[in-house]
Amino acid sequence: SQQGEEDPQALSIQEGENATMNCSYKTSINNLQWYRQNSGRGLVHLILIRSNEREKHSGRLRVTLDTSKKSSSLLITASRAADTASYFCANVRAGGTSYGKLTFGQGTILTVHP
Amino acid sequence: DGGITQSPKYLFRKEGQNVTLSCEQNLNHDAMYWYRQDPGQGLRLIYYSQIVNDFQKGDIAEGYSVSREKKESFPLTVTSAQKNPTAFYLCASSEQGSYYEQYFGPGTRLTVT
């Protein structure tokens, strides 16, 4: 399967700084979603952005989508130690039989130092 | 308390044995999914089901089987044909359709020796 790519693979910052993670994908999409995973746990949904949207906010999270470049970014502002986790982007392909199926990127490991 | 439960949290099996992982949800979701996660990797889709008594292969279905006899349950069997079964297995559910988030269970870590 074609998976998205995320960069950086790992990001280490100090509490209070902003964290930016990027995600690229290969096919036309219906929507793109970001998830968070604490070590050894299940994933938690953060935000969904549709293909006709360019930017979306949720609390300290800001997601952008550029369909011409097939890329998205997740910005976490004023980071906290509790934000330490792995962050994954996942997309739903447009059309075909990909109804509801998510294709995940490799993830970015974020470490926020107190 | 709504959500998805997976059991057990840790599972150990000998090579050559089939093993079934449990996934139950009380969110009244039509769609359910099974993913596999290897260390440092993203999730790969094994099987998914959009409605009771129907399921489709995902990207890495070989060596796995599923059933969907009840809306709330979607068990995954890892058969002896799966060459590298040791992994973290995650179950998820969602409303049916493309614009819905998926809700994940806590996962089952399977170790086969």
JSON list of C-alpha atoms in Angstrom, two decimals:
[
{"chain": "A", "resi": 1, "resn": "SER", "atom": "CA", "xyz": [0.00, 0.00, 0.00]},
{"chain": "A", "resi": 2, "resn": "GLN", "atom": "CA", "xyz": [1.07, 3.58, -0.41]},
{"chain": "A", "resi": 3, "resn": "GLN", "atom": "CA", "xyz": [1.64, 5.19, 2.92]},
{"chain": "A", "resi": 4, "resn": "GLY", "atom": "CA", "xyz": [2.14, 8.84, 3.59]},
{"chain": "A", "resi": 5, "resn": "GLU", "atom": "CA", "xyz": [5.42, 10.17, 4.82]},
{"chain": "A", "resi": 6, "resn": "GLU", "atom": "CA", "xyz": [5.91, 12.37, 7.81]},
{"chain": "A", "resi": 7, "resn": "ASP", "atom": "CA", "xyz": [8.76, 14.57, 8.82]},
{"chain": "A", "resi": 8, "resn": "PRO", "atom": "CA", "xyz": [10.52, 14.95, 10.99]},
{"chain": "A", "resi": 9, "resn": "GLN", "atom": "CA", "xyz": [10.62, 11.38, 12.26]},
{"chain": "A", "resi": 10, "resn": "ALA", "atom": "CA", "xyz": [11.46, 12.74, 15.70]},
{"chain": "A", "resi": 11, "resn": "LEU", "atom": "CA", "xyz": [11.16, 16.20, 17.22]},
{"chain": "A", "resi": 12, "resn": "SER", "atom": "CA", "xyz": [12.51, 17.32, 20.59]},
{"chain": "A", "resi": 13, "resn": "ILE", "atom": "CA", "xyz": [11.50, 20.71, 22.01]},
{"chain": "A", "resi": 14, "resn": "GLN", "atom": "CA", "xyz": [11.19, 22.61, 25.27]},
{"chain": "A", "resi": 15, "resn": "GLU", "atom": "CA", "xyz": [7.91, 23.24, 27.02]},
{"chain": "A", "resi": 16, "resn": "GLY", "atom": "CA", "xyz": [6.27, 26.42, 25.73]},
{"chain": "A", "resi": 17, "resn": "GLU", "atom": "CA", "xyz": [7.74, 26.12, 22.23]},
{"chain": "A", "resi": 18, "resn": "ASN", "atom": "CA", "xyz": [5.67, 25.36, 19.15]},
{"chain": "A", "resi": 19, "resn": "ALA", "atom": "CA", "xyz": [5.90, 21.99, 17.38]},
{"chain": "A", "resi": 20, "resn": "THR", "atom": "CA", "xyz": [5.31, 21.57, 13.66]},
{"chain": "A", "resi": 21, "resn": "MET", "atom": "CA", "xyz": [4.93, 18.20, 11.97]},
{"chain": "A", "resi": 22, "resn": "ASN", "atom": "CA", "xyz": [4.51, 17.66, 8.25]},
{"chain": "A", "resi": 23, "resn": "CYS", "atom": "CA", "xyz": [2.82, 14.93, 6.28]},
{"chain": "A", "resi": 24, "resn": "SER", "atom": "CA", "xyz": [2.80, 14.11, 2.57]},
{"chain": "A", "resi": 25, "resn": "TYR", "atom": "CA", "xyz": [0.59, 11.70, 0.68]},
{"chain": "A", "resi": 26, "resn": "LYS", "atom": "CA", "xyz": [0.46, 10.27, -2.81]},
{"chain": "A", "resi": 27, "resn": "THR", "atom": "CA", "xyz": [-3.13, 10.02, -4.03]},
{"chain": "A", "resi": 28, "resn": "SER", "atom": "CA", "xyz": [-6.12, 12.36, -4.22]},
{"chain": "A", "resi": 29, "resn": "ILE", "atom": "CA", "xyz": [-7.84, 12.41, -0.89]},
{"chain": "A", "resi": 30, "resn": "ASN", "atom": "CA", "xyz": [-11.31, 12.80, 0.54]},
{"chain": "A", "resi": 31, "resn": "ASN", "atom": "CA", "xyz": [-10.04, 14.00, 3.91]},
{"chain": "A", "resi": 32, "resn": "LEU", "atom": "CA", "xyz": [-6.97, 13.88, 6.13]},
{"chain": "A", "resi": 33, "resn": "GLN", "atom": "CA", "xyz": [-6.92, 13.16, 9.83]},
{"chain": "A", "resi": 34, "resn": "TRP", "atom": "CA", "xyz": [-4.36, 13.52, 12.61]},
{"chain": "A", "resi": 35, "resn": "TYR", "atom": "CA", "xyz": [-4.08, 11.09, 15.50]},
{"chain": "A", "resi": 36, "resn": "ARG", "atom": "CA", "xyz": [-2.01, 10.96, 18.64]},
{"chain": "A", "resi": 37, "resn": "GLN", "atom": "CA", "xyz": [-0.62, 7.82, 20.29]},
{"chain": "A", "resi": 38, "resn": "ASN", "atom": "CA", "xyz": [0.91, 7.63, 23.73]},
{"chain": "A", "resi": 39, "resn": "SER", "atom": "CA", "xyz": [3.49, 4.88, 24.10]},
{"chain": "A", "resi": 40, "resn": "GLY", "atom": "CA", "xyz": [1.91, 1.41, 24.02]},
{"chain": "A", "resi": 41, "resn": "ARG", "atom": "CA", "xyz": [-1.63, 2.76, 23.81]},
{"chain": "A", "resi": 42, "resn": "GLY", "atom": "CA", "xyz": [-4.37, 3.12, 21.22]},
{"chain": "A", "resi": 43, "resn": "LEU", "atom": "CA", "xyz": [-4.71, 6.14, 18.97]},
{"chain": "A", "resi": 44, "resn": "VAL", "atom": "CA", "xyz": [-6.77, 9.20, 19.77]},
{"chain": "A", "resi": 45, "resn": "HIS", "atom": "CA", "xyz": [-8.31, 11.34, 17.03]},
{"chain": "A", "resi": 46, "resn": "LEU", "atom": "CA", "xyz": [-7.23, 14.98, 17.06]},
{"chain": "A", "resi": 47, "resn": "ILE", "atom": "CA", "xyz": [-8.65, 16.68, 14.00]},
{"chain": "A", "resi": 48, "resn": "LEU", "atom": "CA", "xyz": [-10.12, 16.00, 10.54]},
{"chain": "A", "resi": 49, "resn": "ILE", "atom": "CA", "xyz": [-9.71, 18.33, 7.57]},
{"chain": "A", "resi": 50, "resn": "ARG", "atom": "CA", "xyz": [-11.66, 17.84, 4.37]},
{"chain": "A", "resi": 51, "resn": "SER", "atom": "CA", "xyz": [-10.12, 18.11, 0.93]},
{"chain": "A", "resi": 52, "resn": "ASN", "atom": "CA", "xyz": [-11.94, 21.40, 0.26]},
{"chain": "A", "resi": 53, "resn": "GLU", "atom": "CA", "xyz": [-10.65, 23.00, 3.47]},
{"chain": "A", "resi": 54, "resn": "ARG", "atom": "CA", "xyz": [-7.29, 24.72, 3.80]},
{"chain": "A", "resi": 55, "resn": "GLU", "atom": "CA", "xyz": [-6.98, 25.29, 7.52]},
{"chain": "A", "resi": 56, "resn": "LYS", "atom": "CA", "xyz": [-8.62, 24.09, 10.69]},
{"chain": "A", "resi": 57, "resn": "HIS", "atom": "CA", "xyz": [-8.14, 24.89, 14.38]},
{"chain": "A", "resi": 58, "resn": "SER", "atom": "CA", "xyz": [-8.90, 23.00, 17.55]},
{"chain": "A", "resi": 59, "resn": "GLY", "atom": "CA", "xyz": [-7.63, 24.47, 20.81]},
{"chain": "A", "resi": 60, "resn": "ARG", "atom": "CA", "xyz": [-3.83, 24.60, 20.57]},
{"chain": "A", "resi": 61, "resn": "LEU", "atom": "CA", "xyz": [-3.85, 22.61, 17.31]},
{"chain": "A", "resi": 62, "resn": "ARG", "atom": "CA", "xyz": [-3.74, 24.10, 13.84]},
{"chain": "A", "resi": 63, "resn": "VAL", "atom": "CA", "xyz": [-3.84, 21.92, 10.75]},
{"chain": "A", "resi": 64, "resn": "THR", "atom": "CA", "xyz": [-3.26, 23.07, 7.19]},
{"chain": "A", "resi": 65, "resn": "LEU", "atom": "CA", "xyz": [-3.85, 21.18, 3.98]},
{"chain": "A", "resi": 66, "resn": "ASP", "atom": "CA", "xyz": [-2.35, 21.92, 0.57]},
{"chain": "A", "resi": 67, "resn": "THR", "atom": "CA", "xyz": [-3.89, 19.54, -1.95]},
{"chain": "A", "resi": 68, "resn": "SER", "atom": "CA", "xyz": [-1.77, 20.92, -4.81]},
{"chain": "A", "resi": 69, "resn": "LYS", "atom": "CA", "xyz": [1.36, 19.80, -2.95]},
{"chain": "A", "resi": 70, "resn": "LYS", "atom": "CA", "xyz": [-0.35, 16.76, -1.40]},
{"chain": "A", "resi": 71, "resn": "SER", "atom": "CA", "xyz": [0.81, 17.81, 2.03]},
{"chain": "A", "resi": 72, "resn": "SER", "atom": "CA", "xyz": [-0.50, 18.75, 5.47]},
{"chain": "A", "resi": 73, "resn": "SER", "atom": "CA", "xyz": [1.01, 20.15, 8.60]},
{"chain": "A", "resi": 74, "resn": "LEU", "atom": "CA", "xyz": [0.07, 19.98, 12.27]},
{"chain": "A", "resi": 75, "resn": "LEU", "atom": "CA", "xyz": [1.11, 22.82, 14.55]},
{"chain": "A", "resi": 76, "resn": "ILE", "atom": "CA", "xyz": [0.90, 22.46, 18.33]},
{"chain": "A", "resi": 77, "resn": "THR", "atom": "CA", "xyz": [1.31, 25.81, 20.02]},
{"chain": "A", "resi": 78, "resn": "ALA", "atom": "CA", "xyz": [2.65, 26.40, 23.52]},
{"chain": "A", "resi": 79, "resn": "SER", "atom": "CA", "xyz": [3.59, 22.76, 23.93]},
{"chain": "A", "resi": 80, "resn": "ARG", "atom": "CA", "xyz": [3.40, 20.96, 27.27]},
{"chain": "A", "resi": 81, "resn": "ALA", "atom": "CA", "xyz": [5.22, 17.92, 28.60]},
{"chain": "A", "resi": 82, "resn": "ALA", "atom": "CA", "xyz": [1.90, 16.06, 28.35]},
{"chain": "A", "resi": 83, "resn": "ASP", "atom": "CA", "xyz": [1.99, 16.54, 24.54]},
{"chain": "A", "resi": 84, "resn": "THR", "atom": "CA", "xyz": [4.84, 14.00, 24.40]},
{"chain": "A", "resi": 85, "resn": "ALA", "atom": "CA", "xyz": [3.54, 11.26, 22.09]},
{"chain": "A", "resi": 86, "resn": "SER", "atom": "CA", "xyz": [3.65, 9.95, 18.52]},
{"chain": "A", "resi": 87, "resn": "TYR", "atom": "CA", "xyz": [1.57, 11.84, 16.00]},
{"chain": "A", "resi": 88, "resn": "PHE", "atom": "CA", "xyz": [0.21, 10.23, 12.85]},
{"chain": "A", "resi": 89, "resn": "CYS", "atom": "CA", "xyz": [-1.48, 11.62, 9.80]},
{"chain": "A", "resi": 90, "resn": "ALA", "atom": "CA", "xyz": [-3.93, 9.39, 7.97]},
{"chain": "A", "resi": 91, "resn": "ASN", "atom": "CA", "xyz": [-5.85, 10.01, 4.78]},
{"chain": "A", "resi": 92, "resn": "VAL", "atom": "CA", "xyz": [-8.98, 8.67, 3.16]},
{"chain": "A", "resi": 93, "resn": "ARG", "atom": "CA", "xyz": [-8.50, 8.26, -0.57]},
{"chain": "A", "resi": 94, "resn": "ALA", "atom": "CA", "xyz": [-10.99, 9.89, -2.89]},
{"chain": "A", "resi": 95, "resn": "GLY", "atom": "CA", "xyz": [-13.36, 7.67, -4.84]},
{"chain": "A", "resi": 96, "resn": "GLY", "atom": "CA", "xyz": [-12.99, 4.00, -5.67]},
{"chain": "A", "resi": 97, "resn": "THR", "atom": "CA", "xyz": [-13.54, 1.38, -3.01]},
{"chain": "A", "resi": 98, "resn": "SER", "atom": "CA", "xyz": [-11.56, 3.19, -0.31]},
{"chain": "A", "resi": 99, "resn": "TYR", "atom": "CA", "xyz": [-14.75, 4.13, 1.52]},
{"chain": "A", "resi": 100, "resn": "GLY", "atom": "CA", "xyz": [-13.74, 5.03, 5.06]},
{"chain": "A", "resi": 101, "resn": "LYS", "atom": "CA", "xyz": [-10.31, 3.37, 4.82]},
{"chain": "A", "resi": 102, "resn": "LEU", "atom": "CA", "xyz": [-7.45, 5.25, 6.44]},
{"chain": "A", "resi": 103, "resn": "THR", "atom": "CA", "xyz": [-3.88, 5.09, 5.11]},
{"chain": "A", "resi": 104, "resn": "PHE", "atom": "CA", "xyz": [-1.44, 6.03, 7.86]},
{"chain": "A", "resi": 105, "resn": "GLY", "atom": "CA", "xyz": [1.91, 7.77, 7.73]},
{"chain": "A", "resi": 106, "resn": "GLN", "atom": "CA", "xyz": [4.93, 6.54, 9.68]},
{"chain": "A", "resi": 107, "resn": "GLY", "atom": "CA", "xyz": [4.46, 9.06, 12.46]},
{"chain": "A", "resi": 108, "resn": "THR", "atom": "CA", "xyz": [6.47, 11.76, 14.21]},
{"chain": "A", "resi": 109, "resn": "ILE", "atom": "CA", "xyz": [7.72, 11.14, 17.74]},
{"chain": "A", "resi": 110, "resn": "LEU", "atom": "CA", "xyz": [7.39, 14.37, 19.71]},
{"chain": "A", "resi": 111, "resn": "THR", "atom": "CA", "xyz": [9.24, 14.83, 22.99]},
{"chain": "A", "resi": 112, "resn": "VAL", "atom": "CA", "xyz": [8.51, 17.94, 25.03]},
{"chain": "A", "resi": 113, "resn": "HIS", "atom": "CA", "xyz": [11.01, 18.60, 27.81]},
{"chain": "A", "resi": 114, "resn": "PRO", "atom": "CA", "xyz": [9.74, 20.32, 30.97]},
{"chain": "B", "resi": 1, "resn": "ASP", "atom": "CA", "xyz": [-18.91, 3.93, 29.75]},
{"chain": "B", "resi": 2, "resn": "GLY", "atom": "CA", "xyz": [-18.73, 3.89, 25.96]},
{"chain": "B", "resi": 3, "resn": "GLY", "atom": "CA", "xyz": [-15.74, 2.70, 23.99]},
{"chain": "B", "resi": 4, "resn": "ILE", "atom": "CA", "xyz": [-13.82, -0.15, 22.48]},
{"chain": "B", "resi": 5, "resn": "THR", "atom": "CA", "xyz": [-12.33, -2.96, 24.48]},
{"chain": "B", "resi": 6, "resn": "GLN", "atom": "CA", "xyz": [-9.64, -5.34, 23.37]},
{"chain": "B", "resi": 7, "resn": "SER", "atom": "CA", "xyz": [-8.55, -8.38, 25.27]},
{"chain": "B", "resi": 8, "resn": "PRO", "atom": "CA", "xyz": [-6.16, -9.54, 26.38]},
{"chain": "B", "resi": 9, "resn": "LYS", "atom": "CA", "xyz": [-3.61, -6.70, 26.65]},
{"chain": "B", "resi": 10, "resn": "TYR", "atom": "CA", "xyz": [-0.69, -9.13, 26.28]},
{"chain": "B", "resi": 11, "resn": "LEU", "atom": "CA", "xyz": [-0.81, -12.49, 24.54]},
{"chain": "B", "resi": 12, "resn": "PHE", "atom": "CA", "xyz": [1.89, -15.11, 24.16]},
{"chain": "B", "resi": 13, "resn": "ARG", "atom": "CA", "xyz": [1.68, -18.05, 21.79]},
{"chain": "B", "resi": 14, "resn": "LYS", "atom": "CA", "xyz": [3.89, -20.74, 20.38]},
{"chain": "B", "resi": 15, "resn": "GLU", "atom": "CA", "xyz": [4.65, -20.78, 16.68]},
{"chain": "B", "resi": 16, "resn": "GLY", "atom": "CA", "xyz": [2.16, -22.86, 14.72]},
{"chain": "B", "resi": 17, "resn": "GLN", "atom": "CA", "xyz": [-0.83, -22.05, 16.93]},
{"chain": "B", "resi": 18, "resn": "ASN", "atom": "CA", "xyz": [-3.81, -20.00, 15.83]},
{"chain": "B", "resi": 19, "resn": "VAL", "atom": "CA", "xyz": [-4.84, -17.22, 18.20]},
{"chain": "B", "resi": 20, "resn": "THR", "atom": "CA", "xyz": [-7.97, -15.04, 18.33]},
{"chain": "B", "resi": 21, "resn": "LEU", "atom": "CA", "xyz": [-7.93, -11.43, 19.47]},
{"chain": "B", "resi": 22, "resn": "SER", "atom": "CA", "xyz": [-11.12, -9.96, 20.84]},
{"chain": "B", "resi": 23, "resn": "CYS", "atom": "CA", "xyz": [-12.59, -6.56, 19.93]},
{"chain": "B", "resi": 24, "resn": "GLU", "atom": "CA", "xyz": [-15.90, -5.27, 21.31]},
{"chain": "B", "resi": 25, "resn": "GLN", "atom": "CA", "xyz": [-17.50, -1.84, 20.94]},
{"chain": "B", "resi": 26, "resn": "ASN", "atom": "CA", "xyz": [-20.60, -0.29, 22.49]},
{"chain": "B", "resi": 27, "resn": "LEU", "atom": "CA", "xyz": [-20.57, 2.87, 20.37]},
{"chain": "B", "resi": 28, "resn": "ASN", "atom": "CA", "xyz": [-23.22, 1.51, 17.98]},
{"chain": "B", "resi": 29, "resn": "HIS", "atom": "CA", "xyz": [-20.79, 1.95, 15.08]},
{"chain": "B", "resi": 30, "resn": "ASP", "atom": "CA", "xyz": [-21.38, 0.12, 11.83]},
{"chain": "B", "resi": 31, "resn": "ALA", "atom": "CA", "xyz": [-17.74, 0.06, 10.69]},
{"chain": "B", "resi": 32, "resn": "MET", "atom": "CA", "xyz": [-14.92, -1.76, 12.43]},
{"chain": "B", "resi": 33, "resn": "TYR", "atom": "CA", "xyz": [-11.24, -2.17, 11.54]},
{"chain": "B", "resi": 34, "resn": "TRP", "atom": "CA", "xyz": [-8.17, -4.18, 12.48]},
{"chain": "B", "resi": 35, "resn": "TYR", "atom": "CA", "xyz": [-4.66, -2.71, 12.19]},
{"chain": "B", "resi": 36, "resn": "ARG", "atom": "CA", "xyz": [-1.20, -4.03, 12.82]},
{"chain": "B", "resi": 37, "resn": "GLN", "atom": "CA", "xyz": [1.59, -1.81, 14.15]},
{"chain": "B", "resi": 38, "resn": "ASP", "atom": "CA", "xyz": [5.26, -2.81, 14.15]},
{"chain": "B", "resi": 39, "resn": "PRO", "atom": "CA", "xyz": [7.89, -0.95, 16.22]},
{"chain": "B", "resi": 40, "resn": "GLY", "atom": "CA", "xyz": [8.49, 2.57, 14.96]},
{"chain": "B", "resi": 41, "resn": "GLN", "atom": "CA", "xyz": [5.95, 2.14, 12.19]},
{"chain": "B", "resi": 42, "resn": "GLY", "atom": "CA", "xyz": [2.57, 3.47, 11.26]},
{"chain": "B", "resi": 43, "resn": "LEU", "atom": "CA", "xyz": [-0.57, 1.36, 11.20]},
{"chain": "B", "resi": 44, "resn": "ARG", "atom": "CA", "xyz": [-1.36, -1.08, 8.41]},
{"chain": "B", "resi": 45, "resn": "LEU", "atom": "CA", "xyz": [-4.91, -2.20, 7.71]},
{"chain": "B", "resi": 46, "resn": "ILE", "atom": "CA", "xyz": [-5.57, -5.94, 7.99]},
{"chain": "B", "resi": 47, "resn": "TYR", "atom": "CA", "xyz": [-9.35, -6.24, 7.57]},
{"chain": "B", "resi": 48, "resn": "TYR", "atom": "CA", "xyz": [-12.34, -3.95, 7.80]},
{"chain": "B", "resi": 49, "resn": "SER", "atom": "CA", "xyz": [-16.08, -4.37, 8.02]},
{"chain": "B", "resi": 50, "resn": "GLN", "atom": "CA", "xyz": [-18.63, -1.75, 7.07]},
{"chain": "B", "resi": 51, "resn": "ILE", "atom": "CA", "xyz": [-21.66, -3.71, 8.22]},
{"chain": "B", "resi": 52, "resn": "VAL", "atom": "CA", "xyz": [-22.61, -6.93, 9.99]},
{"chain": "B", "resi": 53, "resn": "ASN", "atom": "CA", "xyz": [-21.93, -10.12, 8.01]},
{"chain": "B", "resi": 54, "resn": "ASP", "atom": "CA", "xyz": [-19.67, -8.29, 5.57]},
{"chain": "B", "resi": 55, "resn": "PHE", "atom": "CA", "xyz": [-15.92, -7.63, 5.63]},
{"chain": "B", "resi": 56, "resn": "GLN", "atom": "CA", "xyz": [-13.14, -6.81, 3.18]},
{"chain": "B", "resi": 57, "resn": "LYS", "atom": "CA", "xyz": [-9.42, -7.47, 3.07]},
{"chain": "B", "resi": 58, "resn": "GLY", "atom": "CA", "xyz": [-7.12, -4.60, 3.86]},
{"chain": "B", "resi": 59, "resn": "ASP", "atom": "CA", "xyz": [-3.56, -4.19, 2.72]},
{"chain": "B", "resi": 60, "resn": "ILE", "atom": "CA", "xyz": [-2.01, -7.08, 4.68]},
{"chain": "B", "resi": 61, "resn": "ALA", "atom": "CA", "xyz": [-4.77, -9.71, 5.08]},
{"chain": "B", "resi": 62, "resn": "GLU", "atom": "CA", "xyz": [-2.67, -12.80, 4.35]},
{"chain": "B", "resi": 63, "resn": "GLY", "atom": "CA", "xyz": [-2.47, -15.09, 7.37]},
{"chain": "B", "resi": 64, "resn": "TYR", "atom": "CA", "xyz": [-5.42, -13.43, 9.13]},
{"chain": "B", "resi": 65, "resn": "SER", "atom": "CA", "xyz": [-9.15, -14.09, 9.27]},
{"chain": "B", "resi": 66, "resn": "VAL", "atom": "CA", "xyz": [-12.11, -12.24, 10.76]},
{"chain": "B", "resi": 67, "resn": "SER", "atom": "CA", "xyz": [-15.85, -12.60, 11.34]},
{"chain": "B", "resi": 68, "resn": "ARG", "atom": "CA", "xyz": [-18.59, -10.03, 11.91]},
{"chain": "B", "resi": 69, "resn": "GLU", "atom": "CA", "xyz": [-21.62, -11.88, 13.21]},
{"chain": "B", "resi": 70, "resn": "LYS", "atom": "CA", "xyz": [-22.65, -9.12, 15.63]},
{"chain": "B", "resi": 71, "resn": "LYS", "atom": "CA", "xyz": [-22.50, -5.36, 15.25]},
{"chain": "B", "resi": 72, "resn": "GLU", "atom": "CA", "xyz": [-20.52, -4.92, 18.45]},
{"chain": "B", "resi": 73, "resn": "SER", "atom": "CA", "xyz": [-17.91, -7.64, 17.88]},
{"chain": "B", "resi": 74, "resn": "PHE", "atom": "CA", "xyz": [-15.12, -8.08, 15.31]},
{"chain": "B", "resi": 75, "resn": "PRO", "atom": "CA", "xyz": [-12.67, -10.83, 16.38]},
{"chain": "B", "resi": 76, "resn": "LEU", "atom": "CA", "xyz": [-9.39, -11.32, 14.54]},
{"chain": "B", "resi": 77, "resn": "THR", "atom": "CA", "xyz": [-7.72, -14.71, 14.19]},
{"chain": "B", "resi": 78, "resn": "VAL", "atom": "CA", "xyz": [-3.99, -14.79, 13.57]},
{"chain": "B", "resi": 79, "resn": "THR", "atom": "CA", "xyz": [-3.35, -18.09, 11.85]},
{"chain": "B", "resi": 80, "resn": "SER", "atom": "CA", "xyz": [-0.21, -20.16, 11.68]},
{"chain": "B", "resi": 81, "resn": "ALA", "atom": "CA", "xyz": [0.12, -19.03, 8.06]},
{"chain": "B", "resi": 82, "resn": "GLN", "atom": "CA", "xyz": [1.06, -15.51, 9.18]},
{"chain": "B", "resi": 83, "resn": "LYS", "atom": "CA", "xyz": [4.84, -15.42, 8.85]},
{"chain": "B", "resi": 84, "resn": "ASN", "atom": "CA", "xyz": [5.62, -12.63, 11.31]},
{"chain": "B", "resi": 85, "resn": "PRO", "atom": "CA", "xyz": [2.71, -12.45, 13.77]},
{"chain": "B", "resi": 86, "resn": "THR", "atom": "CA", "xyz": [4.53, -10.71, 16.62]},
{"chain": "B", "resi": 87, "resn": "ALA", "atom": "CA", "xyz": [3.15, -7.15, 16.64]},
{"chain": "B", "resi": 88, "resn": "PHE", "atom": "CA", "xyz": [0.81, -4.68, 18.33]},
{"chain": "B", "resi": 89, "resn": "TYR", "atom": "CA", "xyz": [-2.77, -5.13, 17.11]},
{"chain": "B", "resi": 90, "resn": "LEU", "atom": "CA", "xyz": [-5.27, -2.30, 17.21]},
{"chain": "B", "resi": 91, "resn": "CYS", "atom": "CA", "xyz": [-9.00, -2.45, 16.67]},
{"chain": "B", "resi": 92, "resn": "ALA", "atom": "CA", "xyz": [-11.05, 0.61, 15.73]},
{"chain": "B", "resi": 93, "resn": "SER", "atom": "CA", "xyz": [-14.62, 1.53, 14.91]},
{"chain": "B", "resi": 94, "resn": "SER", "atom": "CA", "xyz": [-16.39, 4.43, 13.26]},
{"chain": "B", "resi": 95, "resn": "GLU", "atom": "CA", "xyz": [-19.65, 5.61, 11.82]},
{"chain": "B", "resi": 96, "resn": "GLN", "atom": "CA", "xyz": [-20.10, 4.35, 8.29]},
{"chain": "B", "resi": 97, "resn": "GLY", "atom": "CA", "xyz": [-18.73, 6.77, 5.72]},
{"chain": "B", "resi": 98, "resn": "SER", "atom": "CA", "xyz": [-15.57, 8.64, 4.81]},
{"chain": "B", "resi": 99, "resn": "TYR", "atom": "CA", "xyz": [-15.90, 11.73, 7.01]},
{"chain": "B", "resi": 100, "resn": "TYR", "atom": "CA", "xyz": [-15.79, 10.12, 10.39]},
{"chain": "B", "resi": 101, "resn": "GLU", "atom": "CA", "xyz": [-13.02, 9.70, 12.91]},
{"chain": "B", "resi": 102, "resn": "GLN", "atom": "CA", "xyz": [-12.03, 6.27, 14.07]},
{"chain": "B", "resi": 103, "resn": "TYR", "atom": "CA", "xyz": [-12.12, 5.31, 17.74]},
{"chain": "B", "resi": 104, "resn": "PHE", "atom": "CA", "xyz": [-9.36, 2.96, 18.82]},
{"chain": "B", "resi": 105, "resn": "GLY", "atom": "CA", "xyz": [-9.13, 0.30, 21.46]},
{"chain": "B", "resi": 106, "resn": "PRO", "atom": "CA", "xyz": [-6.11, 0.02, 23.78]},
{"chain": "B", "resi": 107, "resn": "GLY", "atom": "CA", "xyz": [-4.47, -2.68, 21.66]},
{"chain": "B", "resi": 108, "resn": "THR", "atom": "CA", "xyz": [-3.23, -6.24, 22.15]},
{"chain": "B", "resi": 109, "resn": "ARG", "atom": "CA", "xyz": [0.49, -6.99, 22.07]},
{"chain": "B", "resi": 110, "resn": "LEU", "atom": "CA", "xyz": [0.97, -10.46, 20.58]},
{"chain": "B", "resi": 111, "resn": "THR", "atom": "CA", "xyz": [4.27, -12.28, 20.97]},
{"chain": "B", "resi": 112, "resn": "VAL", "atom": "CA", "xyz": [4.82, -15.55, 19.12]},
{"chain": "B", "resi": 113, "resn": "THR", "atom": "CA", "xyz": [7.90, -17.61, 19.91]}
]
